[in-house]
Coordinates of C-alpha atoms in Angstrom, one line a residue:
X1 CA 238.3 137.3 223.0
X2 CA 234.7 138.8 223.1
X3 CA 235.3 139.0 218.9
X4 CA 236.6 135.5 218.6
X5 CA 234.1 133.3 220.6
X6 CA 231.3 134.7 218.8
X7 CA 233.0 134.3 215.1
X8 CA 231.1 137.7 214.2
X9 CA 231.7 141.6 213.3
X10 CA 230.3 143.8 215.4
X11 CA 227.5 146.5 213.2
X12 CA 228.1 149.4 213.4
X13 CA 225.1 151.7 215.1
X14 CA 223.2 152.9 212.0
X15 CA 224.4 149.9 209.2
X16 CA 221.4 147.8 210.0
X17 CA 218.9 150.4 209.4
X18 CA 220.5 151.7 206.3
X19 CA 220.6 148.1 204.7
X20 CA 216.5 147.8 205.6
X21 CA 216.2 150.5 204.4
X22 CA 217.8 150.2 201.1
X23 CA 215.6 146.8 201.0
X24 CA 212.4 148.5 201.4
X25 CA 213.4 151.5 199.1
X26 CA 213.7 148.2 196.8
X27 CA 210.3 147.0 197.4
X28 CA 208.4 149.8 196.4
X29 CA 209.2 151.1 192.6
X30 CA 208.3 146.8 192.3
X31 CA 204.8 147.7 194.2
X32 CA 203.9 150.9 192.5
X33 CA 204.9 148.2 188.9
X34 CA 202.0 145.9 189.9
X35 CA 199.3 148.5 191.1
X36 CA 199.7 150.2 187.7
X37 CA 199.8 147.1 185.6
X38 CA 196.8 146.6 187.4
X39 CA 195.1 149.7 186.6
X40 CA 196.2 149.5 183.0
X41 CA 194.3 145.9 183.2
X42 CA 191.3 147.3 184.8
X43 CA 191.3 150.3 182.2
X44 CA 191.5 148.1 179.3
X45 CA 188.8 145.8 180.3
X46 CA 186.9 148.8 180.4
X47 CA 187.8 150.0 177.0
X48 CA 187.1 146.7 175.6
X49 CA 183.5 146.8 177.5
X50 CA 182.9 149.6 176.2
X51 CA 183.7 148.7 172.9
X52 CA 182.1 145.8 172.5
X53 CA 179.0 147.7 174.0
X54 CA 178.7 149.8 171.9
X55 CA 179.5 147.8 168.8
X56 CA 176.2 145.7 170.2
X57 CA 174.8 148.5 170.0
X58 CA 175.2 149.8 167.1
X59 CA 174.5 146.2 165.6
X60 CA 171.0 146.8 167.6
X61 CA 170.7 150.4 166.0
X62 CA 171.4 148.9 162.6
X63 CA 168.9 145.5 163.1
X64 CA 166.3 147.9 164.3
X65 CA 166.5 150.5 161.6
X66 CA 166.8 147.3 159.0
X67 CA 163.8 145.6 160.8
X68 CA 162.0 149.6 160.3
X69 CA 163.1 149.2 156.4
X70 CA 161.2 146.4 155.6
X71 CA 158.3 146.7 157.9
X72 CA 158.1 150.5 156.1
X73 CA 158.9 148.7 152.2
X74 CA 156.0 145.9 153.0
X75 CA 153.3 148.4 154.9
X76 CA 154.3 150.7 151.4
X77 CA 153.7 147.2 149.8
X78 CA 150.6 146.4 151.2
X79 CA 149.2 149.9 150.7
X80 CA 149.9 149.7 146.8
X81 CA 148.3 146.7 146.2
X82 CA 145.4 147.5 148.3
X83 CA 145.5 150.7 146.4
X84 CA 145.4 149.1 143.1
X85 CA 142.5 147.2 144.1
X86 CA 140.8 149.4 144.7
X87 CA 141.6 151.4 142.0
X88 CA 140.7 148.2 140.3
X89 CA 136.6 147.4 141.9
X90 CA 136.5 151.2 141.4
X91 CA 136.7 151.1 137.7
X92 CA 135.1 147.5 137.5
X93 CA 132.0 149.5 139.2
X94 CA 132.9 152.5 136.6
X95 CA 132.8 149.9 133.6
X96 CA 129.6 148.2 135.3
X97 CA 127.2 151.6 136.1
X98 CA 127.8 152.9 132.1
X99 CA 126.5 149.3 130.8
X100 CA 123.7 149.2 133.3
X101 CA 123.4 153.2 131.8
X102 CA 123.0 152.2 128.1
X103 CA 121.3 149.2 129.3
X104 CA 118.2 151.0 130.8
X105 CA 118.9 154.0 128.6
X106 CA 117.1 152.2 125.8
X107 CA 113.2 151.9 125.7
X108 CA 110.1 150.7 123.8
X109 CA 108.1 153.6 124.4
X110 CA 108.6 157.3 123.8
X111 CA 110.7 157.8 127.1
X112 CA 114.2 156.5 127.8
X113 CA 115.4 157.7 131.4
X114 CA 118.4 155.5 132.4
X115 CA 118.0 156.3 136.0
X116 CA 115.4 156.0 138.7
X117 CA 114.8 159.5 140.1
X118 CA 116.7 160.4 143.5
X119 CA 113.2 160.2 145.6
X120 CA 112.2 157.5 144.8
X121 CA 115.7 155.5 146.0
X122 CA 114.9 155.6 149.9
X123 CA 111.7 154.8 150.8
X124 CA 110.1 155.4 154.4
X125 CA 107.9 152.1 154.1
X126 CA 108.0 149.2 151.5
X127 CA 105.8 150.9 148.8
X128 CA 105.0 154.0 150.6
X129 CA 105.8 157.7 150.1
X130 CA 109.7 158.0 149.4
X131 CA 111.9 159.4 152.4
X132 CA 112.2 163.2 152.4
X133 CA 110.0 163.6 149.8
X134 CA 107.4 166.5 151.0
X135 CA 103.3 166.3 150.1
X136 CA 104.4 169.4 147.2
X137 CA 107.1 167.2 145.7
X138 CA 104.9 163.9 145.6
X139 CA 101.8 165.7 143.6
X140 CA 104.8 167.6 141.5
X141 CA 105.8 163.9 140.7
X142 CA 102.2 162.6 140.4
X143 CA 101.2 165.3 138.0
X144 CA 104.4 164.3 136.4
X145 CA 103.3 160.3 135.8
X146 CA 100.0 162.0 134.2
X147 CA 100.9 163.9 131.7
X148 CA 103.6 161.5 130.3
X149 CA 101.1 158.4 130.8
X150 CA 98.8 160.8 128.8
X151 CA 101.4 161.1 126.0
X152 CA 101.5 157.6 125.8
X153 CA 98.0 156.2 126.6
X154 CA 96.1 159.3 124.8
X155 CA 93.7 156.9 123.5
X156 CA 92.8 155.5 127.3
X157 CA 89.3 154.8 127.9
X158 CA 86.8 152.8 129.8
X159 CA 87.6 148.8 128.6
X160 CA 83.9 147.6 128.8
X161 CA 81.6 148.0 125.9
X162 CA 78.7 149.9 126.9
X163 CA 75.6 152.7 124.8
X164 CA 74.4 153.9 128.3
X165 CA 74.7 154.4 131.6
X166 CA 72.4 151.2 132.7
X167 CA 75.0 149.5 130.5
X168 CA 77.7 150.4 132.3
X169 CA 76.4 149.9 135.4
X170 CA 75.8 146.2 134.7
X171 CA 79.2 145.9 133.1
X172 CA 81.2 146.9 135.9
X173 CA 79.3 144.5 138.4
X174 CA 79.7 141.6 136.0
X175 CA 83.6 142.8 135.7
X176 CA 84.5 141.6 139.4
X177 CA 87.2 138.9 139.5
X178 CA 87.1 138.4 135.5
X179 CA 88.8 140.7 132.8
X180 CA 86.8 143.3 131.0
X181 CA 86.9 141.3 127.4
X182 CA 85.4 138.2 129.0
X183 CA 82.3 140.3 130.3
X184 CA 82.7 142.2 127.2
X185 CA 82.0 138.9 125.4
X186 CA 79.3 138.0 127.4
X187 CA 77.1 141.4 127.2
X188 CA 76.1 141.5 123.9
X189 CA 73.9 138.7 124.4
X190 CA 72.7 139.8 128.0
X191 CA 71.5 143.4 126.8
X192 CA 69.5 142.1 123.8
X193 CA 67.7 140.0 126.5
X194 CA 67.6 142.6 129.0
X195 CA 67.5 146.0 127.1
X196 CA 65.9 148.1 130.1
X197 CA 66.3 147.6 134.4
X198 CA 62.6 146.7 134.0
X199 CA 63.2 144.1 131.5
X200 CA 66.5 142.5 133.5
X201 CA 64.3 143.0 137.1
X202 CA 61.6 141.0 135.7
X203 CA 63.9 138.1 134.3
X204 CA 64.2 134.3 135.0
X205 CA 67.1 134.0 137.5
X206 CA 68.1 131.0 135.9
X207 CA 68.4 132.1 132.4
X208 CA 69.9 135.2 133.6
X209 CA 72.5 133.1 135.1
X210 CA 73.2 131.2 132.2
X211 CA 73.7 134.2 130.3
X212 CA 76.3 135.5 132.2
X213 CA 77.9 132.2 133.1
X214 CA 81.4 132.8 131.5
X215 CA 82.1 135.8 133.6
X216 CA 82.5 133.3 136.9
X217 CA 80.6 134.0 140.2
X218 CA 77.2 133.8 138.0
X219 CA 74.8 132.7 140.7
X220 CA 76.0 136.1 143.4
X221 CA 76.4 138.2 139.9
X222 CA 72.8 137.3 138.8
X223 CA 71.3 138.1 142.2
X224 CA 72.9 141.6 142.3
X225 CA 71.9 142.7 139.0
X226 CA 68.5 141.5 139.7
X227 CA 68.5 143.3 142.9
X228 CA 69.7 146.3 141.2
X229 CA 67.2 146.6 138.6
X230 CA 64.6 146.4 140.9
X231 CA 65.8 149.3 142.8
X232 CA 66.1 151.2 139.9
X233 CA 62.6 150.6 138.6
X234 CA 61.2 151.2 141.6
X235 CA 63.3 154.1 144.0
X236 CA 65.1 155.8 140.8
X237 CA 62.2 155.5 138.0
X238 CA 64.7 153.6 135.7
X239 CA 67.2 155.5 136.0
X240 CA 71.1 155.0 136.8
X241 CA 70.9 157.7 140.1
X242 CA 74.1 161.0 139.7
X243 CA 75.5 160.3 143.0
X244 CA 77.9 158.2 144.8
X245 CA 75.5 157.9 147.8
X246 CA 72.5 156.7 145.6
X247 CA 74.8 154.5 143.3
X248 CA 76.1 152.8 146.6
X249 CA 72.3 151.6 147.9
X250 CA 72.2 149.7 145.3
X251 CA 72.7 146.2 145.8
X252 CA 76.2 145.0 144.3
X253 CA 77.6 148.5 143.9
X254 CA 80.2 149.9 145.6
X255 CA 82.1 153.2 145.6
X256 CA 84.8 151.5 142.8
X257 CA 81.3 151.0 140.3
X258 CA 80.0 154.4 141.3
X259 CA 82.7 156.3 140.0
X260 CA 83.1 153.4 136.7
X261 CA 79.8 155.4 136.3
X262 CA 79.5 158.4 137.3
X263 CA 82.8 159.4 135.3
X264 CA 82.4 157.6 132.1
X265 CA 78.3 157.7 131.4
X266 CA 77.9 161.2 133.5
X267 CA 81.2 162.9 133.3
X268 CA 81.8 163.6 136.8
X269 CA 85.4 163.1 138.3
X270 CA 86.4 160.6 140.5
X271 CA 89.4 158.0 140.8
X272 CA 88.4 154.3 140.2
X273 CA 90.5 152.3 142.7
X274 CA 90.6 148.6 141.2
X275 CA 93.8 146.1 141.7
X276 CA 95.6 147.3 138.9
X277 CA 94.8 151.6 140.4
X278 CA 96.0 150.7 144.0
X279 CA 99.1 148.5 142.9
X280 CA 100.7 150.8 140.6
X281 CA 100.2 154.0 142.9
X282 CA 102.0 151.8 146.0
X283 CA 104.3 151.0 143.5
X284 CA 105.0 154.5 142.5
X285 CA 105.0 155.4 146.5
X286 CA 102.8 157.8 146.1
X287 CA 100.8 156.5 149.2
X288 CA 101.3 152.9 151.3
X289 CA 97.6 152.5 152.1
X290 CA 95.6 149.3 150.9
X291 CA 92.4 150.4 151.9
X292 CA 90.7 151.4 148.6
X293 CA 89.1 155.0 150.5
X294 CA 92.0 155.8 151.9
X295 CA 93.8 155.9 148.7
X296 CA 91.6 157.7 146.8
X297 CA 91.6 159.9 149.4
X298 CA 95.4 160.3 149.3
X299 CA 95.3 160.6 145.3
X300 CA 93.0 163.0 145.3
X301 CA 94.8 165.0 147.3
X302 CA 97.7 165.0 144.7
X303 CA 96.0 166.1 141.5
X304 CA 93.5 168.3 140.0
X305 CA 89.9 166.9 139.9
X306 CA 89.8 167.5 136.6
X307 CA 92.4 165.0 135.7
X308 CA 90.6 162.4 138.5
X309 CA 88.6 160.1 136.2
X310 CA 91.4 160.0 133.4
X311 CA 94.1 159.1 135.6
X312 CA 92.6 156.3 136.4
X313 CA 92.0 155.0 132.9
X314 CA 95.7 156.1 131.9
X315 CA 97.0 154.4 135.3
X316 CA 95.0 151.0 134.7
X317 CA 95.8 150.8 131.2
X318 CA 99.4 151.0 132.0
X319 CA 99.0 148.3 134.4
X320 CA 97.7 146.3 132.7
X321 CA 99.8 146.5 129.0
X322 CA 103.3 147.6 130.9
X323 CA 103.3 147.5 134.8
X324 CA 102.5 143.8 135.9
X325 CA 102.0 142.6 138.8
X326 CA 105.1 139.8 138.9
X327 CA 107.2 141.1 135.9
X328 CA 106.4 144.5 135.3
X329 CA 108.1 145.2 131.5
X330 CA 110.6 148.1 133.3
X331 CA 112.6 148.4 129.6
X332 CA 109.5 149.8 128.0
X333 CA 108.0 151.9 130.6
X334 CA 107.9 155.5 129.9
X335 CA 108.1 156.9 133.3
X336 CA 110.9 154.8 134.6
X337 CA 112.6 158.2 135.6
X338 CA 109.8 158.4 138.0
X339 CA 109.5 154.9 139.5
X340 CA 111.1 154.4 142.8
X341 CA 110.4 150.7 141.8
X342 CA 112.5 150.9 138.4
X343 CA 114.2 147.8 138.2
X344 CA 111.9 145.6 139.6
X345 CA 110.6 144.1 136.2
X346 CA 113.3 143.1 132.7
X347 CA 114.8 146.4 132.3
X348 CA 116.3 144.8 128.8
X349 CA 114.7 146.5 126.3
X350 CA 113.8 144.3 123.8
X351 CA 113.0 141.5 126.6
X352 CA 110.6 143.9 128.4
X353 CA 109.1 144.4 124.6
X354 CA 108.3 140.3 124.2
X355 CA 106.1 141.1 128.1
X356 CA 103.9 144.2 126.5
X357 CA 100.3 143.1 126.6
X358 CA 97.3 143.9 124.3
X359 CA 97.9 146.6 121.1
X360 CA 100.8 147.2 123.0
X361 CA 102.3 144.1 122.0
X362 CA 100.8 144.0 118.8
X363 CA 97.6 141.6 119.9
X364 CA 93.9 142.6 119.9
X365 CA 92.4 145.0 122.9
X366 CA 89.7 143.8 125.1
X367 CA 86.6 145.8 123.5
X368 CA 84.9 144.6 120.7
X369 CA 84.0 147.9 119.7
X370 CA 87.2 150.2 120.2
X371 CA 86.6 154.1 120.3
X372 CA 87.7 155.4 116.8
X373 CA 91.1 156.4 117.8
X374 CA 92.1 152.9 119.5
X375 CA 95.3 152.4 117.6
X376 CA 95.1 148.4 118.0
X377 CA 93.0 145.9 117.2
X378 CA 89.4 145.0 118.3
X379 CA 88.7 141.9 120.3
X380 CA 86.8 138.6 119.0
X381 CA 83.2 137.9 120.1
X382 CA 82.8 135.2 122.2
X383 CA 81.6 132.1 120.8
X384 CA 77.7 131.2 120.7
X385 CA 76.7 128.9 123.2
X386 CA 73.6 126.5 123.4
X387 CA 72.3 127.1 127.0
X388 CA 70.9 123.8 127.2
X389 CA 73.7 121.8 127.1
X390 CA 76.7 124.7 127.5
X391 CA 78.9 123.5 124.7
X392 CA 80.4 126.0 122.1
X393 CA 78.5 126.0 118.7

């Protein structure tokens, strides 16, 4: 009755747990599925990750090495061409040294050096001694510029026409700013007026300066060579004195006239220091002083006395045939090798040749009577002129 009201089989003690259990025992192989599937997932996401980063990196690997190429191919580039320009200016400067080489190599005169000598190339002032270049090595060089100036100039000599030491004396006053063939055309006429200091002492001032009008300054020249010739008739008896200090007291006379005299009329040594002396030997950087003592103190110092007086005629006759004062003629100058001023000037050859003055270039000297082994010409008198009116007969 119990059975049929409720419609329903009793369960046996144990069946309901054994059918849960089968369902569970059912859910789990479909559990442990999933969770692997998942894993699997998970692991091939990884792998692919992994993958694809390191394919980006190798891509980067291979950019960076490519980038590495071509910075490395352009730097190589860059170095080649800079190479082969150089290579290039190097040459050029080669190709322009060995023309400037043959260019100063030829010459004029006797000596060809094609290169300016090592101490003269730095100099410690402009025109003074050359850097590193001891007191020894300076007169070495000095003595040097003598001997081949002596070669060349053999003939070098006093350029004012004199017959005695009075003469000479009045030359070299009348010689301030105006060239020695100007006053050299002007004393001919003054001596056979004024033979004697007593005859020139005693002149008229105004004649006097007439006569020596075309050597400029007349009026202060006249008054100094009156002057003098009084002092010599009375303090030296007529005589031209033996000394620097005498030769100094007189008026107009300085220490550049005393040695003009002393070396050329009397024979003793000493260095005239005129414009043309002092430029050259600045030039030459064999001493930067102006003052004209100090130099000739300083070039004394460099060379034998002996050699004093004719240094001084071979270095002013180079200065003023070869070494001028704005265009010095460097293509012709035979001591080039030892001028720290080489270049200075034309250093063409045959243009420096057209800038040679006097018998050097072929024209007539400034004496009218030469010594007899003056290899050029001698110079024309100066026209005779009517002191009354001062024209040109």
């Amino acid at each position: 009755m119990g059975e049929q009201a409720t419609g329903r089989r009793a369960t046996a003690p144990g069946e309901s747990g054994a059918q849960d259990g089968g369902s569970r025992a059912e859910a789990a192989p479909a559990g442990k599925k999933t969770a692997a599937k998942k894993s699997a997932a998970k692991k091939s996401a990884a792998k692919k990750s992994a993958a694809e980063k390191t394919s980006a990196e190798k891509a980067a690997a291979k950019k960076t090495t490519a980038e590495k190429s071509v910075a490395k191919k352009a730097g190589a580039a860059r170095k080649t061409s800079a190479e082969k320009t150089s290579a290039g200016r190097s040459a050029a400067k080669k190709t322009a040294g060995k023309a400037a080489g043959k260019t100063a190599g030829k010459t004029a005169a006797k000596a060809a050096p094609a290169k300016k000598a090592a101490v003269g190339r730095k100099s410690a002032s402009a025109g003074g001694p050359a850097a590193g270049e001891s007191r020894a090595a300076r007169a070495r060089r000095a003595e040097r510029i003598n001997e081949a100036l002596a070669e060349v100039y053999y003939y070098a000599h006093p350029e004012l026409d004199f017959e005695n030491p009075f003469e000479l004396l009045v030359a070299t006053v009348l010689s301030a700013q105006t060239t020695d063939l100007r006053v050299n055309q002007t004393t001919p006429a003054l001596f056979a007026a004024y033979p004697t200091p007593e005859d020139m002492a005693a002149a008229d001032p105004e004649q006097l300066e007439e006569l020596i009008r075309p050597t400029g300054f007349f009026r202060s020249k006249a008054k100094s060579l009156l002057g003098l010739s009084a002092a010599l008739r009375d303090e030296f008896s007529g005589e031209v004195p033996r000394t620097v200090d005498e030769l100094v007291t007189l008026p107009g006379v300085g220490r550049k006239t005393a040695f003009v005299v002393l070396g050329n009329a009397y024979g003793v040594p000493g260095l005239t220091v005129d414009t043309h002396f002092g430029r050259l030997v600045r030039r030459w950087h064999l001493t930067d002083e102006t003052d004209a003592v100090k130099v000739e103190r300083e070039i004394d110092a460099l060379l034998p006395k002996s050699e004093w007086t004719m240094f001084s005629h071979r270095t002013i006759f180079h200065g003023r045939r070869i070494c001028h004062s704005r265009k010095p003629a460097c293509g012709a100058c035979p001591i080039a090798e030892l001028c720290p001023s080489y270049g200075e000037g034309e250093t063409d050859p045959e243009k420096a040749k057209k800038l040679l003055k006097y018998e050097m270039g072929g024209r007539p000297g400034q004496r009218l009577k030469p010594p007899a082994d003056y290899p050029g010409q001698p110079a024309s008198p100066l026209p005779s002129r009517d002191p009354a009116d001062g024209a040109a007969r």
